[in-house]
Amino acid sequence: MRLNHATTLLKKSLAPVALACLSSLPASAANAQSNVATEDPSAPWNWSDKTVFDAVNHVRAGRDLTPAAWPGEARVAVLLSFDVDNETVMGLRTGEVSIGPLSQGQYGHRVALPRIVKLVDDEAIPSTFFFPAWSLKIAPEQATLINESGHHEIAVHGWIHERNTSLDAATEARLLAQAMDTIEDISGKRPVGYRAPSWNHSPATLSIVREMGFLYESSLMHDDRPYELVQDGKPTDLVELPVDWILDDAPLMNPLGNRYMNPRDIMQVWIDEFDKAWEEGTLFLLTLHPHVSGHRSRIVALEGLIKHIKAKGNVWFATHEEAARYVRTQAKMDQ
């Protein structure tokens, strides 16, 4: 009763203020402002059907490419991926160079990547490592470390982790071509997989990726199963291996962020995601960053997840390239 009474008094006290604010504007000015906002053709509520459908359908999910069975009759495919950003996201991509953040980037290739590679090698888990080209140029020994086992894949993640959505098409294409050439020169193999910096596409990105002949793309979130990308209503013959922020370490492991979670709690989220993927017989794709998850108190989350996955069993561990080639074959995309 007291709460309702207080609410009534508050409404009564605010009413004169609201009326005074409204009355301070001439009626003609208020109506003019309202009409401008209402009639603005660029406002989303005034878009034509074609404008909305063109926006939504530019890049869309097509057919589900989940095979009837994974190799060895496994129930689920498990793809571990590592975005090896290092110094590129610690100031280089923005030009805001500062020694402290750059030191965090060097930790990524000096300490964290060797720790991660040792873990996946010890567990015999083939993995995919996405590099901005400059990350590999700064420390080319990373390619030697990854290639040593002969089980892993190196893929492309931009030139300097540029914000590709802010670039014109010609610049975006030039930087991606540079990145592919540089990664091939250092790693010894031309990358067949693309992951956009910051997991986003410009209006030109998909066309550029297709023109450059990539086998697969792994930046988008239309589904949690592999699927064929559709561009402007037409199948592209390009495999999408989807990501999701739930299955990414960076947003929730930033100790300076307001979303920080204990790594062991994040591990349980990943375990629950894996268990559902196992039940559905589909795909479990995890994205980690060595400079994030390669710290001692955080790698325990990956260790615990791997232990759980192996205990569950009936799993196919694969690189992104292996998974993309397998689903293409099963879907008869190359016939």
mmCIF file of C-alpha atoms in Angstrom:
data_model
loop_
_atom_site.group_PDB
_atom_site.id
_atom_site.type_symbol
_atom_site.label_atom_id
_atom_site.label_comp_id
_atom_site.label_asym_id
_atom_site.label_seq_id
_atom_site.Cartn_x
_atom_site.Cartn_y
_atom_site.Cartn_z
ATOM 1 C CA MET A 1 0.000 0.000 0.000
ATOM 2 C CA ARG A 2 2.796 2.446 0.908
ATOM 3 C CA LEU A 3 4.606 1.676 -2.361
ATOM 4 C CA ASN A 4 1.471 2.338 -4.449
ATOM 5 C CA HIS A 5 0.849 5.588 -2.553
ATOM 6 C CA ALA A 6 4.439 6.731 -3.130
ATOM 7 C CA THR A 7 4.191 5.899 -6.822
ATOM 8 C CA THR A 8 0.998 7.941 -7.144
ATOM 9 C CA LEU A 9 2.628 10.935 -5.402
ATOM 10 C CA LEU A 10 5.693 10.646 -7.658
ATOM 11 C CA LYS A 11 3.554 10.636 -10.820
ATOM 12 C CA LYS A 12 1.646 13.679 -9.582
ATOM 13 C CA SER A 13 4.852 15.547 -8.768
ATOM 14 C CA LEU A 14 6.404 14.780 -12.174
ATOM 15 C CA ALA A 15 3.342 15.575 -14.253
ATOM 16 C CA PRO A 16 3.715 19.372 -14.054
ATOM 17 C CA VAL A 17 7.399 19.095 -14.983
ATOM 18 C CA ALA A 18 6.599 16.995 -18.045
ATOM 19 C CA LEU A 19 3.834 19.376 -19.103
ATOM 20 C CA ALA A 20 6.138 22.357 -18.666
ATOM 21 C CA CYS A 21 8.803 20.738 -20.849
ATOM 22 C CA LEU A 22 6.282 20.005 -23.580
ATOM 23 C CA SER A 23 4.734 23.450 -23.427
ATOM 24 C CA SER A 24 8.152 25.131 -23.714
ATOM 25 C CA LEU A 25 8.340 23.978 -27.359
ATOM 26 C CA PRO A 26 6.191 25.852 -29.842
ATOM 27 C CA ALA A 27 3.595 23.516 -31.317
ATOM 28 C CA SER A 28 4.861 24.146 -34.816
ATOM 29 C CA ALA A 29 8.450 23.274 -33.859
ATOM 30 C CA ALA A 30 7.410 20.108 -32.051
ATOM 31 C CA ASN A 31 5.280 18.996 -34.992
ATOM 32 C CA ALA A 32 8.063 19.809 -37.456
ATOM 33 C CA GLN A 33 10.568 17.728 -35.506
ATOM 34 C CA SER A 34 8.088 14.873 -35.314
ATOM 35 C CA ASN A 35 7.374 15.021 -39.045
ATOM 36 C CA VAL A 36 11.072 15.060 -39.964
ATOM 37 C CA ALA A 37 11.704 11.966 -37.857
ATOM 38 C CA THR A 38 8.631 10.205 -39.187
ATOM 39 C CA GLU A 39 9.194 11.013 -42.848
ATOM 40 C CA ASP A 40 12.971 10.442 -42.998
ATOM 41 C CA PRO A 41 13.322 7.775 -45.738
ATOM 42 C CA SER A 42 16.611 6.538 -44.257
ATOM 43 C CA ALA A 43 14.975 5.638 -40.946
ATOM 44 C CA PRO A 44 14.642 1.839 -40.612
ATOM 45 C CA TRP A 45 10.909 2.039 -39.928
ATOM 46 C CA ASN A 46 10.486 3.675 -43.336
ATOM 47 C CA TRP A 47 12.533 1.165 -45.306
ATOM 48 C CA SER A 48 10.885 -0.581 -48.226
ATOM 49 C CA ASP A 49 10.433 -4.346 -48.217
ATOM 50 C CA LYS A 50 13.233 -4.609 -50.773
ATOM 51 C CA THR A 51 15.666 -2.668 -48.589
ATOM 52 C CA VAL A 52 15.029 -4.915 -45.595
ATOM 53 C CA PHE A 53 15.192 -8.168 -47.572
ATOM 54 C CA ASP A 54 18.337 -7.051 -49.406
ATOM 55 C CA ALA A 55 20.034 -6.313 -46.088
ATOM 56 C CA VAL A 56 18.990 -9.588 -44.469
ATOM 57 C CA ASN A 57 19.663 -11.802 -47.486
ATOM 58 C CA HIS A 58 23.074 -10.471 -48.508
ATOM 59 C CA VAL A 59 24.789 -13.225 -46.470
ATOM 60 C CA ARG A 60 22.589 -16.007 -45.157
ATOM 61 C CA ALA A 61 22.759 -19.628 -44.021
ATOM 62 C CA GLY A 62 21.909 -22.206 -46.664
ATOM 63 C CA ARG A 63 21.680 -25.962 -46.395
ATOM 64 C CA ASP A 64 22.825 -27.791 -43.286
ATOM 65 C CA LEU A 65 26.014 -29.722 -44.059
ATOM 66 C CA THR A 66 26.047 -31.949 -40.990
ATOM 67 C CA PRO A 67 26.908 -35.429 -42.308
ATOM 68 C CA ALA A 68 24.982 -38.556 -41.404
ATOM 69 C CA ALA A 69 28.059 -39.708 -39.504
ATOM 70 C CA TRP A 70 31.494 -38.316 -38.757
ATOM 71 C CA PRO A 71 34.659 -40.321 -39.514
ATOM 72 C CA GLY A 72 34.989 -43.480 -37.461
ATOM 73 C CA GLU A 73 31.232 -43.329 -36.752
ATOM 74 C CA ALA A 74 31.918 -40.559 -34.217
ATOM 75 C CA ARG A 75 28.864 -38.765 -32.860
ATOM 76 C CA VAL A 76 30.388 -35.290 -32.877
ATOM 77 C CA ALA A 77 33.200 -33.370 -34.542
ATOM 78 C CA VAL A 78 35.356 -31.307 -32.190
ATOM 79 C CA LEU A 79 37.258 -28.394 -33.726
ATOM 80 C CA LEU A 80 39.650 -26.448 -31.534
ATOM 81 C CA SER A 81 40.743 -23.134 -33.012
ATOM 82 C CA PHE A 82 43.171 -20.508 -31.753
ATOM 83 C CA ASP A 83 43.186 -16.899 -32.943
ATOM 84 C CA VAL A 84 46.832 -15.938 -32.507
ATOM 85 C CA ASP A 85 46.383 -12.172 -32.340
ATOM 86 C CA ASN A 86 49.271 -11.181 -30.059
ATOM 87 C CA GLU A 87 50.468 -7.601 -30.646
ATOM 88 C CA THR A 88 47.987 -6.904 -33.441
ATOM 89 C CA VAL A 89 45.085 -6.432 -31.014
ATOM 90 C CA MET A 90 47.317 -4.761 -28.438
ATOM 91 C CA GLY A 91 47.646 -1.506 -30.340
ATOM 92 C CA LEU A 92 49.034 -2.246 -33.788
ATOM 93 C CA ARG A 93 45.689 -2.391 -35.595
ATOM 94 C CA THR A 94 44.636 1.012 -34.225
ATOM 95 C CA GLY A 95 48.039 2.673 -34.224
ATOM 96 C CA GLU A 96 47.696 3.320 -30.474
ATOM 97 C CA VAL A 97 51.060 1.787 -29.654
ATOM 98 C CA SER A 98 51.886 1.475 -25.957
ATOM 99 C CA ILE A 99 54.576 -0.660 -24.350
ATOM 100 C CA GLY A 100 52.388 -2.244 -21.672
ATOM 101 C CA PRO A 101 49.783 -3.708 -24.011
ATOM 102 C CA LEU A 102 52.483 -4.767 -26.484
ATOM 103 C CA SER A 103 54.121 -6.755 -23.695
ATOM 104 C CA GLN A 104 50.851 -8.668 -23.303
ATOM 105 C CA GLY A 105 51.015 -9.427 -27.006
ATOM 106 C CA GLN A 106 54.547 -10.766 -26.777
ATOM 107 C CA TYR A 107 53.428 -13.018 -23.928
ATOM 108 C CA GLY A 108 51.093 -14.595 -26.467
ATOM 109 C CA HIS A 109 53.875 -15.940 -28.676
ATOM 110 C CA ARG A 110 56.682 -16.115 -26.111
ATOM 111 C CA VAL A 111 54.871 -18.119 -23.408
ATOM 112 C CA ALA A 112 51.208 -18.843 -24.174
ATOM 113 C CA LEU A 113 51.400 -20.370 -27.648
ATOM 114 C CA PRO A 114 54.131 -22.890 -26.689
ATOM 115 C CA ARG A 115 52.046 -23.872 -23.651
ATOM 116 C CA ILE A 116 48.944 -24.396 -25.803
ATOM 117 C CA VAL A 117 50.752 -26.269 -28.582
ATOM 118 C CA LYS A 118 52.335 -28.579 -26.013
ATOM 119 C CA LEU A 119 48.897 -29.368 -24.573
ATOM 120 C CA VAL A 120 47.229 -30.200 -27.892
ATOM 121 C CA ASP A 121 50.302 -32.153 -29.011
ATOM 122 C CA ASP A 122 50.396 -34.150 -25.757
ATOM 123 C CA GLU A 123 46.671 -34.876 -26.204
ATOM 124 C CA ALA A 124 47.135 -35.665 -29.942
ATOM 125 C CA ILE A 125 44.454 -33.155 -30.916
ATOM 126 C CA PRO A 126 44.816 -31.584 -34.386
ATOM 127 C CA SER A 127 43.972 -27.888 -34.153
ATOM 128 C CA THR A 128 43.662 -24.803 -36.340
ATOM 129 C CA PHE A 129 45.625 -21.614 -35.694
ATOM 130 C CA PHE A 130 44.292 -18.411 -37.304
ATOM 131 C CA PHE A 131 46.919 -15.702 -37.759
ATOM 132 C CA PRO A 132 46.812 -12.038 -38.654
ATOM 133 C CA ALA A 133 49.823 -11.953 -40.975
ATOM 134 C CA TRP A 134 51.660 -9.405 -38.856
ATOM 135 C CA SER A 135 51.370 -11.653 -35.819
ATOM 136 C CA LEU A 136 53.343 -14.269 -37.738
ATOM 137 C CA LYS A 137 55.779 -11.744 -39.220
ATOM 138 C CA ILE A 138 56.759 -10.510 -35.758
ATOM 139 C CA ALA A 139 57.485 -14.044 -34.508
ATOM 140 C CA PRO A 140 57.848 -16.437 -37.484
ATOM 141 C CA GLU A 141 59.084 -19.188 -35.176
ATOM 142 C CA GLN A 142 55.421 -19.736 -34.275
ATOM 143 C CA ALA A 143 54.896 -21.448 -37.629
ATOM 144 C CA THR A 144 57.785 -23.843 -36.973
ATOM 145 C CA LEU A 145 56.342 -24.697 -33.565
ATOM 146 C CA ILE A 146 52.873 -25.379 -34.965
ATOM 147 C CA ASN A 147 54.121 -27.322 -38.001
ATOM 148 C CA GLU A 148 56.426 -29.577 -36.021
ATOM 149 C CA SER A 149 53.802 -32.208 -35.200
ATOM 150 C CA GLY A 150 52.430 -32.294 -38.741
ATOM 151 C CA HIS A 151 48.859 -32.402 -37.395
ATOM 152 C CA HIS A 152 47.815 -28.733 -37.223
ATOM 153 C CA GLU A 153 46.544 -26.134 -39.665
ATOM 154 C CA ILE A 154 47.532 -22.484 -40.082
ATOM 155 C CA ALA A 155 44.778 -20.246 -41.478
ATOM 156 C CA VAL A 156 44.353 -16.520 -42.124
ATOM 157 C CA HIS A 157 42.830 -13.944 -39.790
ATOM 158 C CA GLY A 158 43.534 -10.719 -41.662
ATOM 159 C CA TRP A 159 46.631 -8.598 -42.194
ATOM 160 C CA ILE A 160 47.011 -6.691 -38.913
ATOM 161 C CA HIS A 161 43.634 -7.605 -37.358
ATOM 162 C CA GLU A 162 42.244 -4.617 -39.240
ATOM 163 C CA ARG A 163 38.644 -3.600 -38.825
ATOM 164 C CA ASN A 164 37.635 -4.851 -42.247
ATOM 165 C CA THR A 165 34.112 -3.444 -41.930
ATOM 166 C CA SER A 166 35.552 0.086 -42.058
ATOM 167 C CA LEU A 167 37.573 -0.494 -45.244
ATOM 168 C CA ASP A 168 36.678 0.001 -48.876
ATOM 169 C CA ALA A 169 36.528 -3.193 -50.932
ATOM 170 C CA ALA A 170 39.804 -2.602 -52.781
ATOM 171 C CA THR A 171 41.774 -2.086 -49.560
ATOM 172 C CA GLU A 172 40.154 -5.079 -47.880
ATOM 173 C CA ALA A 173 41.022 -7.298 -50.860
ATOM 174 C CA ARG A 174 44.602 -6.007 -51.013
ATOM 175 C CA LEU A 175 45.223 -6.657 -47.321
ATOM 176 C CA LEU A 176 43.792 -10.165 -47.503
ATOM 177 C CA ALA A 177 45.930 -11.007 -50.545
ATOM 178 C CA GLN A 178 49.005 -9.698 -48.698
ATOM 179 C CA ALA A 179 48.092 -11.768 -45.662
ATOM 180 C CA MET A 180 47.722 -14.968 -47.668
ATOM 181 C CA ASP A 181 51.058 -14.468 -49.432
ATOM 182 C CA THR A 182 52.863 -13.643 -46.189
ATOM 183 C CA ILE A 183 51.438 -16.605 -44.281
ATOM 184 C CA GLU A 184 52.309 -18.934 -47.156
ATOM 185 C CA ASP A 185 55.880 -17.607 -47.282
ATOM 186 C CA ILE A 186 56.399 -18.120 -43.548
ATOM 187 C CA SER A 187 54.423 -21.316 -42.937
ATOM 188 C CA GLY A 188 55.197 -23.124 -46.186
ATOM 189 C CA LYS A 189 51.549 -23.672 -47.114
ATOM 190 C CA ARG A 190 48.894 -21.416 -48.596
ATOM 191 C CA PRO A 191 45.984 -21.016 -46.139
ATOM 192 C CA VAL A 192 42.630 -22.451 -47.218
ATOM 193 C CA GLY A 193 40.578 -21.096 -44.327
ATOM 194 C CA TYR A 194 39.472 -17.553 -43.527
ATOM 195 C CA ARG A 195 38.303 -16.002 -40.277
ATOM 196 C CA ALA A 196 37.475 -12.312 -40.392
ATOM 197 C CA PRO A 197 39.113 -10.005 -37.881
ATOM 198 C CA SER A 198 36.587 -9.298 -35.129
ATOM 199 C CA TRP A 199 34.252 -11.921 -36.655
ATOM 200 C CA ASN A 200 32.416 -9.566 -38.975
ATOM 201 C CA HIS A 201 31.918 -9.038 -42.692
ATOM 202 C CA SER A 202 31.850 -5.850 -44.703
ATOM 203 C CA PRO A 203 29.438 -5.834 -47.640
ATOM 204 C CA ALA A 204 32.385 -6.952 -49.800
ATOM 205 C CA THR A 205 33.973 -9.609 -47.566
ATOM 206 C CA LEU A 206 32.177 -12.700 -48.820
ATOM 207 C CA SER A 207 32.765 -11.796 -52.472
ATOM 208 C CA ILE A 208 36.476 -11.266 -51.759
ATOM 209 C CA VAL A 209 36.752 -14.576 -49.899
ATOM 210 C CA ARG A 210 35.059 -16.413 -52.771
ATOM 211 C CA GLU A 211 37.227 -14.752 -55.405
ATOM 212 C CA MET A 212 40.348 -15.811 -53.524
ATOM 213 C CA GLY A 213 39.275 -19.432 -53.564
ATOM 214 C CA PHE A 214 39.008 -20.267 -49.878
ATOM 215 C CA LEU A 215 37.784 -23.724 -48.911
ATOM 216 C CA TYR A 216 35.883 -22.521 -45.863
ATOM 217 C CA GLU A 217 34.900 -19.469 -43.851
ATOM 218 C CA SER A 218 34.666 -19.333 -40.041
ATOM 219 C CA SER A 219 33.406 -15.975 -38.763
ATOM 220 C CA LEU A 220 29.609 -16.106 -38.706
ATOM 221 C CA MET A 221 26.868 -17.298 -36.377
ATOM 222 C CA HIS A 222 23.812 -18.353 -38.378
ATOM 223 C CA ASP A 223 23.891 -21.880 -36.896
ATOM 224 C CA ASP A 224 25.950 -24.146 -34.662
ATOM 225 C CA ARG A 225 26.264 -26.807 -37.379
ATOM 226 C CA PRO A 226 28.340 -26.588 -40.567
ATOM 227 C CA TYR A 227 26.380 -25.058 -43.431
ATOM 228 C CA GLU A 228 26.699 -23.630 -46.912
ATOM 229 C CA LEU A 229 26.763 -19.866 -47.181
ATOM 230 C CA VAL A 230 24.192 -18.187 -49.406
ATOM 231 C CA GLN A 231 24.874 -14.775 -50.947
ATOM 232 C CA ASP A 232 22.031 -12.649 -52.280
ATOM 233 C CA GLY A 233 19.819 -15.721 -52.458
ATOM 234 C CA LYS A 234 22.296 -17.947 -54.309
ATOM 235 C CA PRO A 235 24.357 -20.857 -52.865
ATOM 236 C CA THR A 236 28.071 -20.025 -52.764
ATOM 237 C CA ASP A 237 29.630 -23.509 -52.595
ATOM 238 C CA LEU A 238 31.516 -22.212 -49.537
ATOM 239 C CA VAL A 239 31.469 -24.088 -46.225
ATOM 240 C CA GLU A 240 30.807 -22.080 -43.081
ATOM 241 C CA LEU A 241 32.187 -23.465 -39.810
ATOM 242 C CA PRO A 242 30.314 -21.204 -37.381
ATOM 243 C CA VAL A 243 31.613 -19.507 -34.262
ATOM 244 C CA ASP A 244 29.810 -18.023 -31.288
ATOM 245 C CA TRP A 245 30.718 -15.654 -28.463
ATOM 246 C CA ILE A 246 29.591 -18.297 -25.956
ATOM 247 C CA LEU A 247 32.395 -20.474 -27.287
ATOM 248 C CA ASP A 248 35.093 -17.794 -27.141
ATOM 249 C CA ASP A 249 37.431 -17.064 -24.247
ATOM 250 C CA ALA A 250 38.130 -13.363 -24.842
ATOM 251 C CA PRO A 251 34.832 -11.715 -23.776
ATOM 252 C CA LEU A 252 34.623 -13.520 -20.433
ATOM 253 C CA MET A 253 38.268 -13.845 -19.392
ATOM 254 C CA ASN A 254 39.225 -10.173 -19.419
ATOM 255 C CA PRO A 255 40.152 -9.389 -15.779
ATOM 256 C CA LEU A 256 39.581 -5.672 -16.408
ATOM 257 C CA GLY A 257 36.129 -6.200 -17.926
ATOM 258 C CA ASN A 258 32.752 -6.127 -16.223
ATOM 259 C CA ARG A 259 31.836 -9.584 -17.613
ATOM 260 C CA TYR A 260 34.790 -11.464 -16.125
ATOM 261 C CA MET A 261 34.150 -15.087 -15.154
ATOM 262 C CA ASN A 262 36.242 -17.627 -13.322
ATOM 263 C CA PRO A 263 37.899 -19.906 -15.915
ATOM 264 C CA ARG A 264 36.484 -22.979 -14.198
ATOM 265 C CA ASP A 265 32.958 -21.572 -14.556
ATOM 266 C CA ILE A 266 33.603 -20.914 -18.256
ATOM 267 C CA MET A 267 34.838 -24.497 -18.580
ATOM 268 C CA GLN A 268 31.421 -25.708 -17.397
ATOM 269 C CA VAL A 269 29.689 -23.601 -20.064
ATOM 270 C CA TRP A 270 31.902 -25.229 -22.704
ATOM 271 C CA ILE A 271 31.252 -28.691 -21.273
ATOM 272 C CA ASP A 272 27.492 -28.097 -21.447
ATOM 273 C CA GLU A 273 27.803 -26.885 -25.050
ATOM 274 C CA PHE A 274 29.833 -29.963 -25.948
ATOM 275 C CA ASP A 275 27.384 -32.343 -24.274
ATOM 276 C CA LYS A 276 24.488 -30.918 -26.285
ATOM 277 C CA ALA A 277 26.504 -31.106 -29.512
ATOM 278 C CA TRP A 278 27.292 -34.739 -28.676
ATOM 279 C CA GLU A 279 23.597 -35.496 -28.083
ATOM 280 C CA GLU A 280 22.649 -33.835 -31.381
ATOM 281 C CA GLY A 281 25.463 -35.481 -33.318
ATOM 282 C CA THR A 282 26.687 -32.225 -34.808
ATOM 283 C CA LEU A 283 29.643 -29.894 -34.278
ATOM 284 C CA PHE A 284 31.511 -28.405 -31.339
ATOM 285 C CA LEU A 285 33.793 -25.515 -32.356
ATOM 286 C CA LEU A 286 35.745 -23.598 -29.727
ATOM 287 C CA THR A 287 37.737 -20.403 -30.304
ATOM 288 C CA LEU A 288 40.551 -19.488 -27.913
ATOM 289 C CA HIS A 289 43.298 -16.868 -27.940
ATOM 290 C CA PRO A 290 46.735 -17.920 -26.707
ATOM 291 C CA HIS A 291 47.382 -14.525 -25.083
ATOM 292 C CA VAL A 292 44.145 -15.070 -23.130
ATOM 293 C CA SER A 293 43.803 -18.803 -22.423
ATOM 294 C CA GLY A 294 47.533 -19.520 -22.374
ATOM 295 C CA HIS A 295 47.937 -18.128 -18.871
ATOM 296 C CA ARG A 296 48.525 -20.659 -16.114
ATOM 297 C CA SER A 297 45.255 -20.086 -14.241
ATOM 298 C CA ARG A 298 43.207 -20.161 -17.454
ATOM 299 C CA ILE A 299 44.580 -23.105 -19.385
ATOM 300 C CA VAL A 300 43.016 -25.301 -16.711
ATOM 301 C CA ALA A 301 39.667 -24.616 -18.417
ATOM 302 C CA LEU A 302 40.913 -26.126 -21.682
ATOM 303 C CA GLU A 303 42.572 -29.016 -19.861
ATOM 304 C CA GLY A 304 39.353 -29.821 -18.017
ATOM 305 C CA LEU A 305 37.277 -29.589 -21.182
ATOM 306 C CA ILE A 306 39.594 -31.954 -23.071
ATOM 307 C CA LYS A 307 39.470 -34.419 -20.179
ATOM 308 C CA HIS A 308 35.654 -34.352 -20.249
ATOM 309 C CA ILE A 309 35.459 -34.743 -24.032
ATOM 310 C CA LYS A 310 37.805 -37.714 -24.051
ATOM 311 C CA ALA A 311 35.928 -39.357 -21.180
ATOM 312 C CA LYS A 312 32.682 -38.974 -23.144
ATOM 313 C CA GLY A 313 34.256 -40.642 -26.167
ATOM 314 C CA ASN A 314 33.003 -41.295 -29.685
ATOM 315 C CA VAL A 315 34.494 -37.991 -30.861
ATOM 316 C CA TRP A 316 36.348 -36.934 -34.010
ATOM 317 C CA PHE A 317 38.996 -34.268 -33.388
ATOM 318 C CA ALA A 318 39.877 -32.436 -36.591
ATOM 319 C CA THR A 319 41.313 -29.276 -38.055
ATOM 320 C CA HIS A 320 38.914 -26.893 -39.733
ATOM 321 C CA GLU A 321 40.330 -27.878 -43.102
ATOM 322 C CA GLU A 322 39.734 -31.583 -42.442
ATOM 323 C CA ALA A 323 36.166 -30.921 -41.298
ATOM 324 C CA ALA A 324 35.394 -28.684 -44.281
ATOM 325 C CA ARG A 325 36.735 -31.241 -46.765
ATOM 326 C CA TYR A 326 34.782 -34.038 -45.088
ATOM 327 C CA VAL A 327 31.421 -32.237 -45.096
ATOM 328 C CA ARG A 328 31.971 -31.187 -48.713
ATOM 329 C CA THR A 329 32.543 -34.802 -49.697
ATOM 330 C CA GLN A 330 29.524 -36.052 -47.759
ATOM 331 C CA ALA A 331 27.309 -33.342 -49.257
ATOM 332 C CA LYS A 332 28.663 -34.100 -52.751
ATOM 333 C CA MET A 333 29.608 -30.453 -53.228
ATOM 334 C CA ASP A 334 32.541 -31.297 -55.498
ATOM 335 C CA GLN A 335 30.606 -33.417 -57.997
#
